[in-house]
Coordinates of C-alpha atoms and ligand atoms in Angstrom, one line a residue:
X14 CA -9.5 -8.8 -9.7
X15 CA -7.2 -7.8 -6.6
X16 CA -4.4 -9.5 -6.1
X17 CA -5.7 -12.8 -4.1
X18 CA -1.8 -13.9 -3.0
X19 CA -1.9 -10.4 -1.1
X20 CA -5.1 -11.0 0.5
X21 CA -4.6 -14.9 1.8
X22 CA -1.4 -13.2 3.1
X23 CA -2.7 -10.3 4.7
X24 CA -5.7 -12.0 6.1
X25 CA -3.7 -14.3 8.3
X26 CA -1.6 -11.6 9.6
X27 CA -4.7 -9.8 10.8
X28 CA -6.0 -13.1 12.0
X29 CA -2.4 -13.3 13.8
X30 CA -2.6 -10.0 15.1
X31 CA -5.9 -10.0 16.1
X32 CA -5.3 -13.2 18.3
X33 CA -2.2 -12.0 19.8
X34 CA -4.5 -9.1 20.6
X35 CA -7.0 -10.8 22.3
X36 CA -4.3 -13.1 24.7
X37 CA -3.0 -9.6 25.8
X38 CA -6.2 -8.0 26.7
X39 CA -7.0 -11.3 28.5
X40 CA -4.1 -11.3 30.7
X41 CA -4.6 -7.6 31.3
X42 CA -8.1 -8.3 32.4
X43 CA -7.2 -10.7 34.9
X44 CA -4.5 -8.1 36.1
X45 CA -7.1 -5.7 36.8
X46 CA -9.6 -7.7 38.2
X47 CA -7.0 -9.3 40.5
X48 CA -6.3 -5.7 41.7
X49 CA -9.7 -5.1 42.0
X50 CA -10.7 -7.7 44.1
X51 CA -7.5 -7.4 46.5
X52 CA -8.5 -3.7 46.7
X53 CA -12.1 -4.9 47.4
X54 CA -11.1 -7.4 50.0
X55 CA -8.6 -5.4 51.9
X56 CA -11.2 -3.3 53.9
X57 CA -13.7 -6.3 54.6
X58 CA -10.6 -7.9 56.2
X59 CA -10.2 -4.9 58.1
X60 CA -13.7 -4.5 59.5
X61 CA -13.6 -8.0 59.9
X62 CA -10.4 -7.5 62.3
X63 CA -12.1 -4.6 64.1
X64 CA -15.2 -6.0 65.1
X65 CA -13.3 -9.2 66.2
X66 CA -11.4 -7.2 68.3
X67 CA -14.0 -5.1 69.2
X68 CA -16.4 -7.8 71.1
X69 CA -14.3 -7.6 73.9
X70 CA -14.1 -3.8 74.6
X71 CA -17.7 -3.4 74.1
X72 CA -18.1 -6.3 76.7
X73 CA -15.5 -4.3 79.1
X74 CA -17.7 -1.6 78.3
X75 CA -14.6 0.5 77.2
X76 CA -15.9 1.3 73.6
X77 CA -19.5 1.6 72.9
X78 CA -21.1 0.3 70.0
X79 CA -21.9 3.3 68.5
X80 CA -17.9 4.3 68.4
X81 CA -17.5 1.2 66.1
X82 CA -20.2 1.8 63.9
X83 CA -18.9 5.0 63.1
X84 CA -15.4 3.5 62.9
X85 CA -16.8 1.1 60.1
X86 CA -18.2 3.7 58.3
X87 CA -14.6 5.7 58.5
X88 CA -12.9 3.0 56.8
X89 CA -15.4 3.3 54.0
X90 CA -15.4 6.9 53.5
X91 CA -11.5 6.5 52.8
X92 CA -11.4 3.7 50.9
X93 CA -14.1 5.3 48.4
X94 CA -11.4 8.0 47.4
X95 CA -8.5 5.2 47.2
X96 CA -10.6 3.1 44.5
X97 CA -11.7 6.2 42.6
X98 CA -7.9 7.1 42.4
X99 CA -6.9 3.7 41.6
X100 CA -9.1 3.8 38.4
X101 CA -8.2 7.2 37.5
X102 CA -4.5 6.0 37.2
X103 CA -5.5 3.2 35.1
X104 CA -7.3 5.5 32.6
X105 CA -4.5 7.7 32.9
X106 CA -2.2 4.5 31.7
X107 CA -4.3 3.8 28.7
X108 CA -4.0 7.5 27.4
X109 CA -0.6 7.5 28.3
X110 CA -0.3 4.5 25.8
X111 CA -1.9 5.8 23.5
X112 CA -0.5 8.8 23.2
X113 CA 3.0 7.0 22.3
X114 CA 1.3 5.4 19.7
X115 CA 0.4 8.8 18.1
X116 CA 3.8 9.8 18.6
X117 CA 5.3 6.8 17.1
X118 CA 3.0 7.5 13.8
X119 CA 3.9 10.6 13.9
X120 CA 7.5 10.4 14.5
X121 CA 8.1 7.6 11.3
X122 CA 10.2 8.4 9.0
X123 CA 9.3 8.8 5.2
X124 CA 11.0 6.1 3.5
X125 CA 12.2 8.9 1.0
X126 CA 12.9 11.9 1.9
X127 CA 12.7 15.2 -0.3
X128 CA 15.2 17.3 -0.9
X129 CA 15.1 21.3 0.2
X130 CA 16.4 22.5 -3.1
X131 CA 15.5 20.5 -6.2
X132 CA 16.9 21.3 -9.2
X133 CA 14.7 22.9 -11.5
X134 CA 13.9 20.4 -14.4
X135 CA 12.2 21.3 -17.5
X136 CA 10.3 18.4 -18.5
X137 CA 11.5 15.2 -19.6
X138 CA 13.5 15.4 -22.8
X139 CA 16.3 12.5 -23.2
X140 CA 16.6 9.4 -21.1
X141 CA 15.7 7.3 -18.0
X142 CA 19.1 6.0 -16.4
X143 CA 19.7 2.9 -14.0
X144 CA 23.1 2.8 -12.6
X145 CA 24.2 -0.1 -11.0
X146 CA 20.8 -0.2 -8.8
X147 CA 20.8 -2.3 -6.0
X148 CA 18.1 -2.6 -3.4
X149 CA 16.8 -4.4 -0.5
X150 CA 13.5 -4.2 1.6
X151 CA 14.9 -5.9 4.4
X152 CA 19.1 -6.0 4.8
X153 CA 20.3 -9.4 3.9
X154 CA 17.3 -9.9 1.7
X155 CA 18.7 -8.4 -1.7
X156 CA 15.9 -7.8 -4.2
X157 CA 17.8 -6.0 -7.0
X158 CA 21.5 -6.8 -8.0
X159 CA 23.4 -4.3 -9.5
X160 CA 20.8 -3.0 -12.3
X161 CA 22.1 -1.1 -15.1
X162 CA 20.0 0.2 -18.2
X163 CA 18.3 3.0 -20.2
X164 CA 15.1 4.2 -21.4
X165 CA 15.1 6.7 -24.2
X166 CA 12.3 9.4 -24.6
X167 CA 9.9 7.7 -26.7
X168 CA 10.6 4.2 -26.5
X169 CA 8.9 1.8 -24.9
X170 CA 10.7 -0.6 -22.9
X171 CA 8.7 -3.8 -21.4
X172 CA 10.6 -5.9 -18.0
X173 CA 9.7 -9.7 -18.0
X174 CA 10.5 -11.9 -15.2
X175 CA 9.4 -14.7 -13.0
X176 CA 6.8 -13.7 -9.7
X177 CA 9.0 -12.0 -6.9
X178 CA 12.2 -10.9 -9.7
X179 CA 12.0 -7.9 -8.6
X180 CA 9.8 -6.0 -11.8
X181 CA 7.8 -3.9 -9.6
X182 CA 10.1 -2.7 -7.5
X183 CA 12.1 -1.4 -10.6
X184 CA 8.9 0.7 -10.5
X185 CA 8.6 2.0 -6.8
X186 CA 11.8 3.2 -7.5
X187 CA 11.3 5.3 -10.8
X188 CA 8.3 6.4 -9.2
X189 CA 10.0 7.2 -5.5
X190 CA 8.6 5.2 -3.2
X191 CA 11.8 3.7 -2.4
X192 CA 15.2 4.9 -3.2
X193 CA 18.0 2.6 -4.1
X194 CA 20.4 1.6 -1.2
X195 CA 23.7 1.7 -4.1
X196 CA 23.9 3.2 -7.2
X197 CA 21.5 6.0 -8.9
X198 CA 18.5 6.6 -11.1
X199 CA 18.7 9.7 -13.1
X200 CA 16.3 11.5 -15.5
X201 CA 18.0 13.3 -18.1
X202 CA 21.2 13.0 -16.2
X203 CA 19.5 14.4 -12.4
X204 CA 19.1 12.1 -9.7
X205 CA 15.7 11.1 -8.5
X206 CA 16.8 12.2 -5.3
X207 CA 17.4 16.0 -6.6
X208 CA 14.0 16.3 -7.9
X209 CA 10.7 18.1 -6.4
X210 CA 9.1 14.9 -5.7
X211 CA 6.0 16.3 -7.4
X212 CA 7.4 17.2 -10.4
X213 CA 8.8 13.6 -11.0
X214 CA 5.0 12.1 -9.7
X215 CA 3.3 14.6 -12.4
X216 CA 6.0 13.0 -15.4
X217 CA 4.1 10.0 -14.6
X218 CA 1.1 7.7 -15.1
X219 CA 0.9 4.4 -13.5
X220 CA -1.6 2.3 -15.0
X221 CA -2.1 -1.3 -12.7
X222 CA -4.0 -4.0 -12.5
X223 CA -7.2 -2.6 -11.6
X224 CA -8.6 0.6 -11.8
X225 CA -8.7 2.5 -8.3
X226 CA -12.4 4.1 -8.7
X227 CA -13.6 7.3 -6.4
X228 CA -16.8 8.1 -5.4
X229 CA -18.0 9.9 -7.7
X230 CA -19.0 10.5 -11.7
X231 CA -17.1 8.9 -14.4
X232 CA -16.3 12.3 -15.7
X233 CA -14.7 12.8 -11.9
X234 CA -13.1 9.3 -12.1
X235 CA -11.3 9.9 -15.7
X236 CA -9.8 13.2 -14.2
X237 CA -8.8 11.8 -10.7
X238 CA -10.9 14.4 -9.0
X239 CA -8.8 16.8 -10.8
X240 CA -11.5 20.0 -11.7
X241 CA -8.7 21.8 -13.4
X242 CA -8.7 19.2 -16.4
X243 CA -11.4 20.7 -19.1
X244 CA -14.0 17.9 -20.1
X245 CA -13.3 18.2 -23.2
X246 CA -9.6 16.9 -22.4
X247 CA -11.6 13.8 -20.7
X248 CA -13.9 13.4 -23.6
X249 CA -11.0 13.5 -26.5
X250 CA -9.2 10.6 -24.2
X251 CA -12.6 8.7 -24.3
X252 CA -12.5 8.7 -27.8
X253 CA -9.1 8.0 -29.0
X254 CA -10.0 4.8 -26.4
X255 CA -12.6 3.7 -27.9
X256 CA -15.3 3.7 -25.2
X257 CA -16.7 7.7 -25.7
X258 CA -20.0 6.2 -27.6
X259 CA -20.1 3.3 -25.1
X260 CA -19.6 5.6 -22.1
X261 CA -22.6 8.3 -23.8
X262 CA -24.9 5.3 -23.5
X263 CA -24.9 5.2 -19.9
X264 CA -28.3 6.4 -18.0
X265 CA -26.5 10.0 -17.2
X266 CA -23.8 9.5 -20.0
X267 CA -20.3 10.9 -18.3
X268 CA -22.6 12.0 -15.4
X269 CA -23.1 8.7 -14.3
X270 CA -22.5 7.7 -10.9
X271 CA -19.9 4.6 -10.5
X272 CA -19.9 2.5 -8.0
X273 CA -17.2 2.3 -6.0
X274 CA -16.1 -0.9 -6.5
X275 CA -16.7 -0.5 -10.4
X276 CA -19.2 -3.4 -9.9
X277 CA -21.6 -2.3 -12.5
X278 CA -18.6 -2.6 -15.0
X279 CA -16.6 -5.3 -16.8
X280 CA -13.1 -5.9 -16.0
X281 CA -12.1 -4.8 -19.7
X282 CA -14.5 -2.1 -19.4
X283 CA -12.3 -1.2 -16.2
X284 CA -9.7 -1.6 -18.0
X285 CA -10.4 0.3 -20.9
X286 CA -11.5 3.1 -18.3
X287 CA -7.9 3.0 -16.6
X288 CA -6.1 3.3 -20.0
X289 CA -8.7 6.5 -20.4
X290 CA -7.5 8.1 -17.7
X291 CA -4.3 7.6 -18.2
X292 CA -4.3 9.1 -21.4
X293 CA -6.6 12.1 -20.1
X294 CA -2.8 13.5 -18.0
X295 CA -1.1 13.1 -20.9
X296 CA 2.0 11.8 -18.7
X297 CA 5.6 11.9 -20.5
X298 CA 5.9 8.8 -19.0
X299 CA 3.9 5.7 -19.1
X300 CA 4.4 2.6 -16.7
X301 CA 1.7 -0.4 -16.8
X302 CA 2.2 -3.0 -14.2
X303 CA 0.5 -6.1 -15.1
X304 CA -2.3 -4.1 -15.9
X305 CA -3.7 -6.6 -18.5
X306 CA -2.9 -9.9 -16.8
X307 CA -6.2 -11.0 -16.1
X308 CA -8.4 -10.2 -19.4
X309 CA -10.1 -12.8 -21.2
X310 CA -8.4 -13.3 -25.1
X311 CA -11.9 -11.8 -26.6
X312 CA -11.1 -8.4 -24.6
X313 CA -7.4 -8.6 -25.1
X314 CA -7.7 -7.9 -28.6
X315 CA -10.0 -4.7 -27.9
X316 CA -7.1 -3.7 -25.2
X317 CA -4.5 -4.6 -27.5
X318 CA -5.5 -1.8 -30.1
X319 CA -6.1 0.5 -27.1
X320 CA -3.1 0.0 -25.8
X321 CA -0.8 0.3 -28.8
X322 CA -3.0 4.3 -28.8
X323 CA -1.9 4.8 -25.3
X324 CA 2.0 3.8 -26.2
X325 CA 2.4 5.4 -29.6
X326 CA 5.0 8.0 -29.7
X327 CA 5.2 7.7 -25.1
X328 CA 7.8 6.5 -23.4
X329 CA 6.8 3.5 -21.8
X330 CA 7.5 1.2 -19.2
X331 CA 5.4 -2.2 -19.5
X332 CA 5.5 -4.9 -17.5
X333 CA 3.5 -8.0 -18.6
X334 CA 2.9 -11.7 -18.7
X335 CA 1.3 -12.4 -22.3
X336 CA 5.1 -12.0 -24.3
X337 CA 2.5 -10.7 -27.7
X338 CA 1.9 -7.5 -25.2
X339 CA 5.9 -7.2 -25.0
X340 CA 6.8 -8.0 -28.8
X341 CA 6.6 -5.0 -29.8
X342 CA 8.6 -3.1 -27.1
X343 CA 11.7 -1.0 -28.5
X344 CA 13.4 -2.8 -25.6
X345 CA 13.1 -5.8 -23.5
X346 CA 14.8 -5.9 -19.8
X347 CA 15.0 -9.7 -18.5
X348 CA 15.0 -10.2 -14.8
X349 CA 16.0 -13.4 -12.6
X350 CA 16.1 -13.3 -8.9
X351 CA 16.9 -9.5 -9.3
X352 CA 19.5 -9.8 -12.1
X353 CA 19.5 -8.1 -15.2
X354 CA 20.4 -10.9 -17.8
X355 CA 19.1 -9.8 -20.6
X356 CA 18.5 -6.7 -22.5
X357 CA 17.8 -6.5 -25.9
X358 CA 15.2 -6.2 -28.9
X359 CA 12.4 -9.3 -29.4
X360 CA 14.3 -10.5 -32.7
X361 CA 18.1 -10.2 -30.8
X362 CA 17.0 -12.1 -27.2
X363 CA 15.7 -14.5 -29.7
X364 CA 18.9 -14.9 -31.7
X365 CA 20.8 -15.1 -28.1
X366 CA 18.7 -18.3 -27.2
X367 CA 18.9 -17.4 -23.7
X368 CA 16.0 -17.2 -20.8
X369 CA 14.2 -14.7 -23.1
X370 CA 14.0 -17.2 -25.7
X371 CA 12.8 -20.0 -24.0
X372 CA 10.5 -18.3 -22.2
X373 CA 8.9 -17.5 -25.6
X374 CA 9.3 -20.7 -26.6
X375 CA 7.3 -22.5 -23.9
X376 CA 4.7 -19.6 -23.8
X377 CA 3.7 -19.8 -27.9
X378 CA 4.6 -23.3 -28.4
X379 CA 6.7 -22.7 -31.4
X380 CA 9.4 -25.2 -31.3
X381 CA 13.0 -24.2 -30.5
X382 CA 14.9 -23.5 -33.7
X383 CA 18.7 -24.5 -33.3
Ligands
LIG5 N1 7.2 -4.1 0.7 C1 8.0 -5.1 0.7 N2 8.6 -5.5 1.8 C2 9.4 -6.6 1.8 N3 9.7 -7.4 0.7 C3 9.1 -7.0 -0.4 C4 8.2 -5.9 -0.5 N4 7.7 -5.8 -1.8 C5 8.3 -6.9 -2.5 N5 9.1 -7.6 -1.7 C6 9.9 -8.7 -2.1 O1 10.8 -8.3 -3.1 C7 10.9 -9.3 -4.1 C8 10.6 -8.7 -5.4 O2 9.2 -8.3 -5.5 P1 8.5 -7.6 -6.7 O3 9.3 -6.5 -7.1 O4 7.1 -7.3 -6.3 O5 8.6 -8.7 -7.8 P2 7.7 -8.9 -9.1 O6 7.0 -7.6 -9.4 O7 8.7 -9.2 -10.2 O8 6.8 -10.1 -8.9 C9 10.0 -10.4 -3.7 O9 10.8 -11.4 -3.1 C10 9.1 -9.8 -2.7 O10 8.7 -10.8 -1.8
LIG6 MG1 4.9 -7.2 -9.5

């Protein structure tokens, strides 16, 4: 299940742009023919002039008809060249047009750049830092206020907050798809910014919603295409997951051919099949991102024990909406319109009554203790 908010939205700016599309090549259409048929009319008004003009001197006898014939056909032969020319330029226009376009793709700048001379980093070994993080997609439009916290190698650490709080973009900036505009993120006390992009990306799983599938086996699929990883690496993954026998069954067993839009598989099947392959890199650092919002309570619990596999020992980044997936979290970061305001363990943000708590409140129905 895709995100349907996204694709509403993106479907009427398509529609949007496609329309606005459509009323410019309209009034360019009626530019050219406009051209055309002034281009088009000018010499008929021309021979139209010279044989007006003409009757007389032929009747005079001072031209003979044979002179204007040939006149006539004159003012064809040059206007021939004239219209050929005429569309030449026009096609000329278009590729000039398009050739800014390539330049314009070609001229964007990354939204991160990468440094020449990364410090050499050995691993990840102590902690995650946010430092007063702020950022903003759009100026004026803050969407993280002054962030501050840790994660500690190990520990898993779950963010909870309201739709649009700013959770995954905590994310895009751990994993570098944005930097922050104030303040710093460091890993074992080096900025993000200081790293071989690479290197930081290879610390890291991200584990989302649905599982992005490639053409291809489901041996290919669990490894990301990656031939270096030994099957037996894929297979061991399979297993501590749960879904090895399940995954043998199939006609071809790992050989199988998916389809590419996992159709001939169950969400928590797709699931399960995500966690997999996360699991297969072995990453230091695990992030999920609502990646069990939309399973169905009987799977949950299946997920649930897979899950706490996948986390055991990792340092782990989770964020979630069911608050039984979070519990267990060493640490739990509450955002609110890009605030931090809470930060604590399960039992303490329950002791300190505040959003945290009530959240949990409403969400299991236990009744607020005072
Ligand atoms: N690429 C983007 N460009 C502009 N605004 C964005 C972008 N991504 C997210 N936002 C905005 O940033 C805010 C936080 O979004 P997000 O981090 O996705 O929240 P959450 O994951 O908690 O739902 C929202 O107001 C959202 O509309
Ligand atoms: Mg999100």
């Amino acid at each position: 299940m895709r995100n349907l908010n996204n694709l509403d939205w993106s479907i009427s700016k398509f529609d949007k742009v496609n329309q606005d599309k459509r009323w410019y090549e309209f009034k360019i259409s009626i530019m050219e023919q406009s051209v055309w048929f002034v281009m088009m009319l000018c010499p008929q008004v021309v021979i139209y002039l010279i044989l007006y003009n003409s009757i007389d001197w032929i009747k005079a006898g001072t031209i003979s008809i044979g002179t204007v014939w040939m006149f006539i056909q004159y003012i064809h032969l040059a206007v021939q060249p004239l219209v050929m020319i005429s569309e030449q330029i026009r096609e000329l226009q278009r590729a000039f047009g398009a050739g800014d376009k390539i330049f314009e793709i070609l001229d964007t700048e990354p939204e991160v750049k990468e440094t020449d001379r990364p410090v050499k980093v050995d691993g990840f070994m102590h902690r995650i830092e946010f430092k007063n993080v702020s950022f903003h997609y759009e100026s004026e439009k803050p969407v993280l206020k002054n962030i501050s916290f840790t994660i500690e190698k190990g520990s898993s650490v779950a963010i909870v907050g309201a739709t649009g709080s700013g959770k995954t973009t905590i994310i895009s900036l751990l994993t570098r798809f944005y930097d922050p505009v104030e303040g710093s993120i460091t890993i074992d006390g080096v900025d993000l910014r200081d790293m071989d992009m690479k290197e930081l990306r290879s610390m890291m799983s991200l584990v989302l919603q649905d599982i992005f599938l490639f053409p291809g086996d489901i041996m290919d699929n669990l490894r990301v295409l990656r031939k270096d990883i030994p099957e037996e690496k894929v297979i061991e993954a399979s297993k501590k997951m749960g879904i090895y026998n399940y995954l043998s069954d199939f006609p071809q067993g790992f050989k199988t051919v998916l389809s590419e839009d996992g159709g001939n598989l169950s969400f928590g099947e797709r699931q399960l099949l995500s966690f997999s392959r996360a699991l297969t890199f072995e990453p230091e650092i695990l992030i999920m991102d609502e990646a069990t919002s939309s399973i169905d309570p009987y799977t949950e619990a299946e997920i649930q024990r897979s899950m706490e596999k996948l986390l055991k020992g990792r340092t782990s980044i989770i964020i979630a909406h069911r608050l039984s997936t979070i519990e267990e979290a060493d640490k739990i970061i509450v955002l609110d319109r890009g605030e931090l305001v809470e930060q604590g363990s399960h039992d303490e943000l329950i002791n300190l009554k505040g959003l945290y708590a009530n959240l949990y409140w409403t969400q299991t129905g236990i009744a607020k203790r005072d």
